[in-house]
Short mmCIF file of C-alpha atoms in Angstrom, two decimals:
data_model
loop_
_atom_site.label_atom_id
_atom_site.label_comp_id
_atom_site.label_asym_id
_atom_site.label_seq_id
_atom_site.Cartn_x
_atom_site.Cartn_y
_atom_site.Cartn_z
CA MET A 1 120.30 181.35 110.67
CA GLN A 2 116.59 180.83 111.27
CA HIS A 3 114.34 183.85 111.41
CA LYS A 4 112.73 184.51 114.80
CA GLU A 5 109.23 184.14 113.34
CA GLU A 6 110.13 180.71 112.05
CA ILE A 7 111.54 179.68 115.48
CA LEU A 8 108.39 180.98 117.15
CA ASN A 9 106.21 178.96 114.82
CA GLN A 10 108.23 175.86 115.56
CA LEU A 11 107.97 176.42 119.32
CA HIS A 12 104.21 176.91 119.13
CA ALA A 13 103.89 173.72 117.06
CA MET A 14 106.06 171.81 119.50
CA CYS A 15 104.00 173.03 122.46
CA ALA A 16 100.74 172.10 120.73
CA LYS A 17 102.02 168.63 119.95
CA ASP A 18 103.34 168.28 123.49
CA GLU A 19 99.90 169.06 124.91
CA GLN A 20 98.35 166.20 122.91
CA ALA A 21 101.15 163.70 123.40
CA THR A 22 100.53 160.42 125.22
CA ARG A 23 102.54 160.13 128.44
CA CYS A 24 103.20 157.59 131.12
CA HIS A 25 100.46 158.44 133.64
CA HIS A 26 100.97 155.78 136.25
CA ASN A 27 103.62 153.76 138.03
CA TYR A 28 104.01 150.59 135.96
CA PHE A 29 106.60 148.91 138.15
CA THR A 30 106.11 145.51 139.75
CA GLN A 31 107.93 143.49 142.42
CA GLU A 32 110.03 141.87 139.69
CA VAL A 33 110.68 144.93 137.51
CA ASN A 34 111.33 148.04 139.56
CA GLU A 35 112.89 151.47 139.23
CA ASP A 36 116.36 150.03 139.75
CA CYS A 37 115.89 147.83 136.68
CA ARG A 38 115.01 150.87 134.62
CA ARG A 39 117.98 152.87 136.03
CA LYS A 40 120.37 150.05 135.10
CA MET A 41 119.08 149.95 131.52
CA VAL A 42 119.56 153.72 131.32
CA GLU A 43 123.15 153.31 132.42
CA TRP A 44 123.75 150.50 129.92
CA SER A 45 122.17 152.59 127.13
CA PHE A 46 124.45 155.56 127.90
CA THR A 47 127.45 153.23 127.76
CA VAL A 48 126.32 152.00 124.33
CA VAL A 49 125.74 155.42 122.77
CA ASP A 50 128.96 156.78 124.23
CA SER A 51 130.92 153.80 122.82
CA PHE A 52 129.61 154.47 119.34
CA ASN A 53 129.80 158.27 119.59
CA LEU A 54 126.03 158.70 119.30
CA SER A 55 123.86 161.40 120.86
CA ARG A 56 122.92 160.89 124.50
CA GLU A 57 119.57 162.36 123.60
CA SER A 58 118.74 158.99 122.02
CA VAL A 59 118.64 157.49 125.51
CA TRP A 60 115.93 159.95 126.55
CA ARG A 61 114.01 159.09 123.39
CA ALA A 62 114.39 155.39 124.12
CA MET A 63 113.15 155.70 127.72
CA ASP A 64 110.20 157.82 126.52
CA ILE A 65 109.18 155.00 124.17
CA LEU A 66 109.71 152.41 126.87
CA ASP A 67 107.74 154.20 129.58
CA ARG A 68 104.77 154.85 127.30
CA PHE A 69 104.83 151.21 126.05
CA LEU A 70 105.02 149.67 129.53
CA SER A 71 102.22 151.85 130.85
CA SER A 72 100.00 151.16 127.82
CA GLY A 73 98.82 147.74 129.03
CA LYS A 74 98.93 146.51 125.41
CA GLY A 75 100.67 143.60 123.75
CA SER A 76 103.62 142.18 125.61
CA SER A 77 103.90 145.20 127.93
CA VAL A 78 102.32 143.22 130.77
CA LYS A 79 104.90 140.46 130.44
CA ALA A 80 107.72 143.03 130.20
CA ARG A 81 106.60 144.50 133.53
CA GLU A 82 106.70 141.13 135.25
CA ASN A 83 109.74 139.47 133.71
CA LYS A 84 113.22 140.98 133.76
CA GLN A 85 114.37 139.34 130.53
CA SER A 86 111.30 140.65 128.66
CA PHE A 87 111.83 144.08 130.22
CA GLN A 88 115.44 144.05 129.14
CA LEU A 89 114.41 143.00 125.61
CA ALA A 90 111.89 145.84 125.42
CA SER A 91 114.43 148.37 126.70
CA THR A 92 117.02 147.30 124.18
CA VAL A 93 114.54 147.44 121.29
CA CYS A 94 113.49 150.96 122.38
CA LEU A 95 117.11 152.13 122.18
CA TYR A 96 117.43 150.48 118.77
CA MET A 97 114.30 152.27 117.55
CA ALA A 98 115.46 155.66 118.87
CA VAL A 99 118.86 155.30 117.22
CA LYS A 100 117.41 153.95 113.95
CA VAL A 101 115.04 156.87 113.61
CA HIS A 102 117.11 159.80 114.88
CA GLU A 103 120.79 158.97 114.35
CA ASP A 104 122.85 159.18 111.15
CA VAL A 105 123.98 155.57 111.43
CA GLU A 106 122.88 152.27 110.01
CA MET A 107 121.75 149.81 112.66
CA THR A 108 120.45 146.37 111.74
CA ILE A 109 118.75 143.59 113.65
CA GLY A 110 121.91 141.58 113.10
CA PHE A 111 123.92 144.28 114.83
CA LEU A 112 121.43 144.22 117.69
CA VAL A 113 121.85 140.49 118.12
CA LYS A 114 125.66 140.92 118.29
CA LEU A 115 125.28 143.88 120.64
CA CYS A 116 123.49 141.62 123.11
CA ARG A 117 125.88 138.74 122.47
CA SER A 118 123.09 136.59 120.99
CA TYR A 119 121.18 136.52 124.27
CA TYR A 120 118.08 137.35 122.21
CA THR A 121 117.27 136.15 118.68
CA ALA A 122 116.51 138.30 115.69
CA SER A 123 112.89 137.10 115.68
CA GLU A 124 112.47 138.19 119.32
CA PHE A 125 113.75 141.67 118.49
CA ILE A 126 111.49 141.98 115.44
CA SER A 127 108.44 140.72 117.36
CA MET A 128 109.04 143.17 120.22
CA GLU A 129 109.54 146.09 117.82
CA HIS A 130 106.22 145.33 116.09
CA ASP A 131 104.53 145.02 119.48
CA ILE A 132 105.82 148.41 120.63
CA LEU A 133 104.89 150.14 117.37
CA PHE A 134 101.31 148.83 117.41
CA ALA A 135 100.88 149.53 121.16
CA LEU A 136 101.96 153.16 120.63
CA ARG A 137 100.16 153.47 117.30
CA TRP A 138 103.54 154.21 115.66
CA SER A 139 103.96 157.34 117.77
CA ILE A 140 107.66 157.11 118.58
CA CYS A 141 108.92 160.53 117.45
CA GLN A 142 108.33 162.79 120.44
CA THR A 143 109.99 166.12 120.99
CA THR A 144 112.66 165.99 123.73
CA PRO A 145 113.26 168.51 126.55
CA LEU A 146 116.50 169.50 124.86
CA ASP A 147 114.58 170.33 121.64
CA PHE A 148 112.62 172.95 123.59
CA ALA A 149 115.74 174.31 125.25
CA ARG A 150 117.52 174.66 121.91
CA GLN A 151 114.65 176.57 120.30
CA CYS A 152 114.29 178.87 123.34
CA LEU A 153 117.98 179.75 123.14
CA LEU A 154 117.83 180.24 119.35
CA LEU A 155 115.03 182.72 119.93
CA GLN A 156 117.17 184.64 122.43
CA LEU A 157 120.63 184.49 120.87
CA ASP A 158 121.08 188.21 121.45
CA CYS A 159 120.86 187.68 125.23
CA PHE A 160 124.17 185.81 125.54
CA ASP A 161 127.52 185.52 123.79
CA PRO A 162 128.23 182.36 121.76
CA GLU A 163 130.49 180.87 124.45
CA THR A 164 127.78 181.25 127.10
CA ILE A 165 125.16 179.74 124.75
CA ASP A 166 127.39 176.66 124.29
CA CYS A 167 127.91 176.40 128.03
CA ILE A 168 124.15 176.63 128.69
CA LEU A 169 123.41 173.94 126.08
CA GLU A 170 126.03 171.65 127.53
CA ASN A 171 124.65 172.08 131.03
CA THR A 172 121.09 171.58 129.82
CA GLN A 173 122.17 168.29 128.23
CA LYS A 174 123.80 167.21 131.49
CA GLN A 175 120.63 167.98 133.44
CA MET A 176 118.54 166.01 130.96
CA ASP A 177 120.97 163.07 131.04
CA LEU A 178 120.62 162.83 134.81
CA ALA A 179 116.81 163.26 134.63
CA THR A 180 116.64 160.39 132.17
CA SER A 181 117.26 157.95 134.99
CA ASP A 182 114.22 159.11 136.97
CA VAL A 183 110.82 157.83 135.80
CA TYR A 184 109.22 160.70 137.75
CA PHE A 185 109.58 162.93 134.71
CA ALA A 186 107.83 160.51 132.33
CA SER A 187 104.40 161.82 133.39
CA TYR A 188 105.24 165.45 132.63
CA LYS A 189 105.28 167.34 129.37
CA GLN A 190 108.57 167.43 127.54
CA SER A 191 108.40 171.21 127.48
CA SER A 192 108.09 171.41 131.28
CA VAL A 193 111.11 169.19 131.77
CA GLY A 194 113.04 171.15 129.15
CA ILE A 195 112.25 174.48 130.80
CA ALA A 196 113.32 173.19 134.21
CA CYS A 197 116.53 171.75 132.78
CA LEU A 198 117.24 175.05 131.00
CA GLY A 199 116.56 176.98 134.22
CA ALA A 200 119.03 174.81 136.14
CA ALA A 201 121.55 175.13 133.30
CA LEU A 202 121.39 178.94 133.39
CA VAL A 203 122.29 178.81 137.06
CA GLU A 204 125.09 176.27 136.51
CA SER A 205 126.46 178.46 133.70
CA ASP A 206 126.80 181.39 136.14
CA VAL A 207 124.27 183.57 134.35
CA ASN A 208 123.41 186.32 136.88
CA SER A 209 119.94 186.80 138.28
CA ALA A 210 119.19 189.94 136.34
CA GLU A 211 120.08 188.28 133.01
CA GLN A 212 117.99 185.24 133.90
CA GLU A 213 115.00 187.37 134.76
CA GLU A 214 115.34 189.32 131.49
CA PHE A 215 115.70 186.08 129.51
CA TRP A 216 112.49 184.54 130.94
CA SER A 217 110.55 187.78 130.73
CA GLN A 218 111.31 188.27 127.04
CA LEU A 219 110.70 184.60 126.27
CA SER A 220 107.37 184.61 128.09
CA SER A 221 106.30 187.72 126.22
CA MET A 222 107.15 186.27 122.81
CA LEU A 223 105.64 182.84 123.43
CA ASN A 224 102.74 183.80 125.67
CA PHE A 225 103.79 180.85 127.79
CA ASP A 226 103.71 180.52 131.58
CA PHE A 227 107.25 179.52 132.51
CA ALA A 228 106.32 179.46 136.18
CA SER A 229 103.30 177.16 135.80
CA LYS A 230 102.38 174.64 138.47
CA GLU A 231 103.77 171.78 136.38
CA VAL A 232 107.09 173.53 135.73
CA ARG A 233 107.44 174.34 139.44
CA GLU A 234 106.74 170.69 140.33
CA VAL A 235 109.41 169.46 137.92
CA GLU A 236 111.95 172.04 139.12
CA ARG A 237 111.17 171.25 142.76
CA HIS A 238 111.96 167.57 142.13
CA MET A 239 115.21 168.55 140.42
CA LEU A 240 116.19 170.88 143.24
CA SER A 241 115.50 168.15 145.78
CA GLY A 242 118.79 166.59 144.78
CA SER A 243 117.24 163.15 144.42
CA THR A 244 117.58 163.11 140.67
CA ILE A 245 120.09 165.55 139.29
CA CYS A 246 122.88 167.86 140.37
CA LYS A 247 121.46 170.50 142.65
CA PRO A 248 122.16 173.97 141.22
CA LYS A 249 124.33 176.30 143.24
CA ARG A 250 121.32 178.57 143.66
CA GLN A 251 117.68 178.67 142.66
CA SER A 252 116.82 179.67 139.12
CA GLN A 253 114.60 182.52 138.06
CA LEU A 254 111.66 180.25 137.12
CA VAL A 255 110.03 181.19 140.42
CA LEU A 256 110.13 178.28 142.75
CA SER A 257 124.11 172.79 118.45
CA LYS A 258 123.23 169.50 118.97
CA THR A 259 126.25 167.66 117.52
CA THR A 260 125.59 164.32 115.86
CA SER A 261 128.42 162.16 114.58
CA GLN A 262 127.89 160.50 111.24
CA LYS A 263 129.69 157.38 112.32
CA SER A 264 128.49 153.92 111.39
CA CYS A 265 127.97 151.38 114.13
CA ASN A 266 130.59 148.64 113.83
CA GLU A 267 129.42 145.07 113.95
CA GLN A 268 130.67 144.35 117.47
CA THR A 269 129.25 143.29 120.79
CA SER A 270 128.05 145.49 123.60
CA PRO A 271 130.81 147.30 125.53
CA VAL A 272 129.04 146.09 128.69
CA SER A 273 127.33 142.76 128.99
CA ILE A 274 123.57 143.21 128.90
CA LEU A 275 123.28 140.06 131.03
CA SER A 276 124.52 141.99 134.07
CA CYS A 277 122.07 144.87 133.71
CA VAL A 278 118.92 143.62 135.36
#
């Protein structure tokens, strides 16, 4: 079990990195490639990771890479914003990169070709991966909202019983899964999205108001962090609007063990044809 001081140091480091991280700061969509295209690629990506028993967190990581690349204006990002096939290629490569870096599986370019039923060639995948890496200056390992939520709960393990902790983590993951489909969150800090997801998860886990208030009060005191900041309130307000994720049964007290399977990817095609995505 990690010591609280170690967890605090990790949270402070994560927050500092989050402050400096490059985000998607403008709407990059065009008439050809719109939000519906992105949503369909998110759905396809979830189908892929579920089929191979991978973490759904990899889809958030993939979309984070994609959003930052497409809003960078560098390399082939302009073409990917104006051509559905190029957008689809970039989206697939971003999922490949997220899985390759963060999952305990071996994924090859050959597997990627088979996954997409040879719609794209190996050279196209390699070229796009290089393009994305150089456009983002190799910055593809961002902290996720769930990372923040996990560390916050680790810091406050004495607040809840183990069963409740598991329930809160599961509900936080569900909130983040649903938020992945909405590009609105791409312009906000990962910590802000994580805090809002955790707040909604506390409500969905039937944690009473007094326990929620105590949880946030202690956490705020230890971290010296404003959990009711303007940005957090904006993120939570969008979540509560019901346009993105499941609306909690009641408002949270914010004021307004990750499990990874060590399973190898089989050399097989995509469970859903990528041709039908966009």
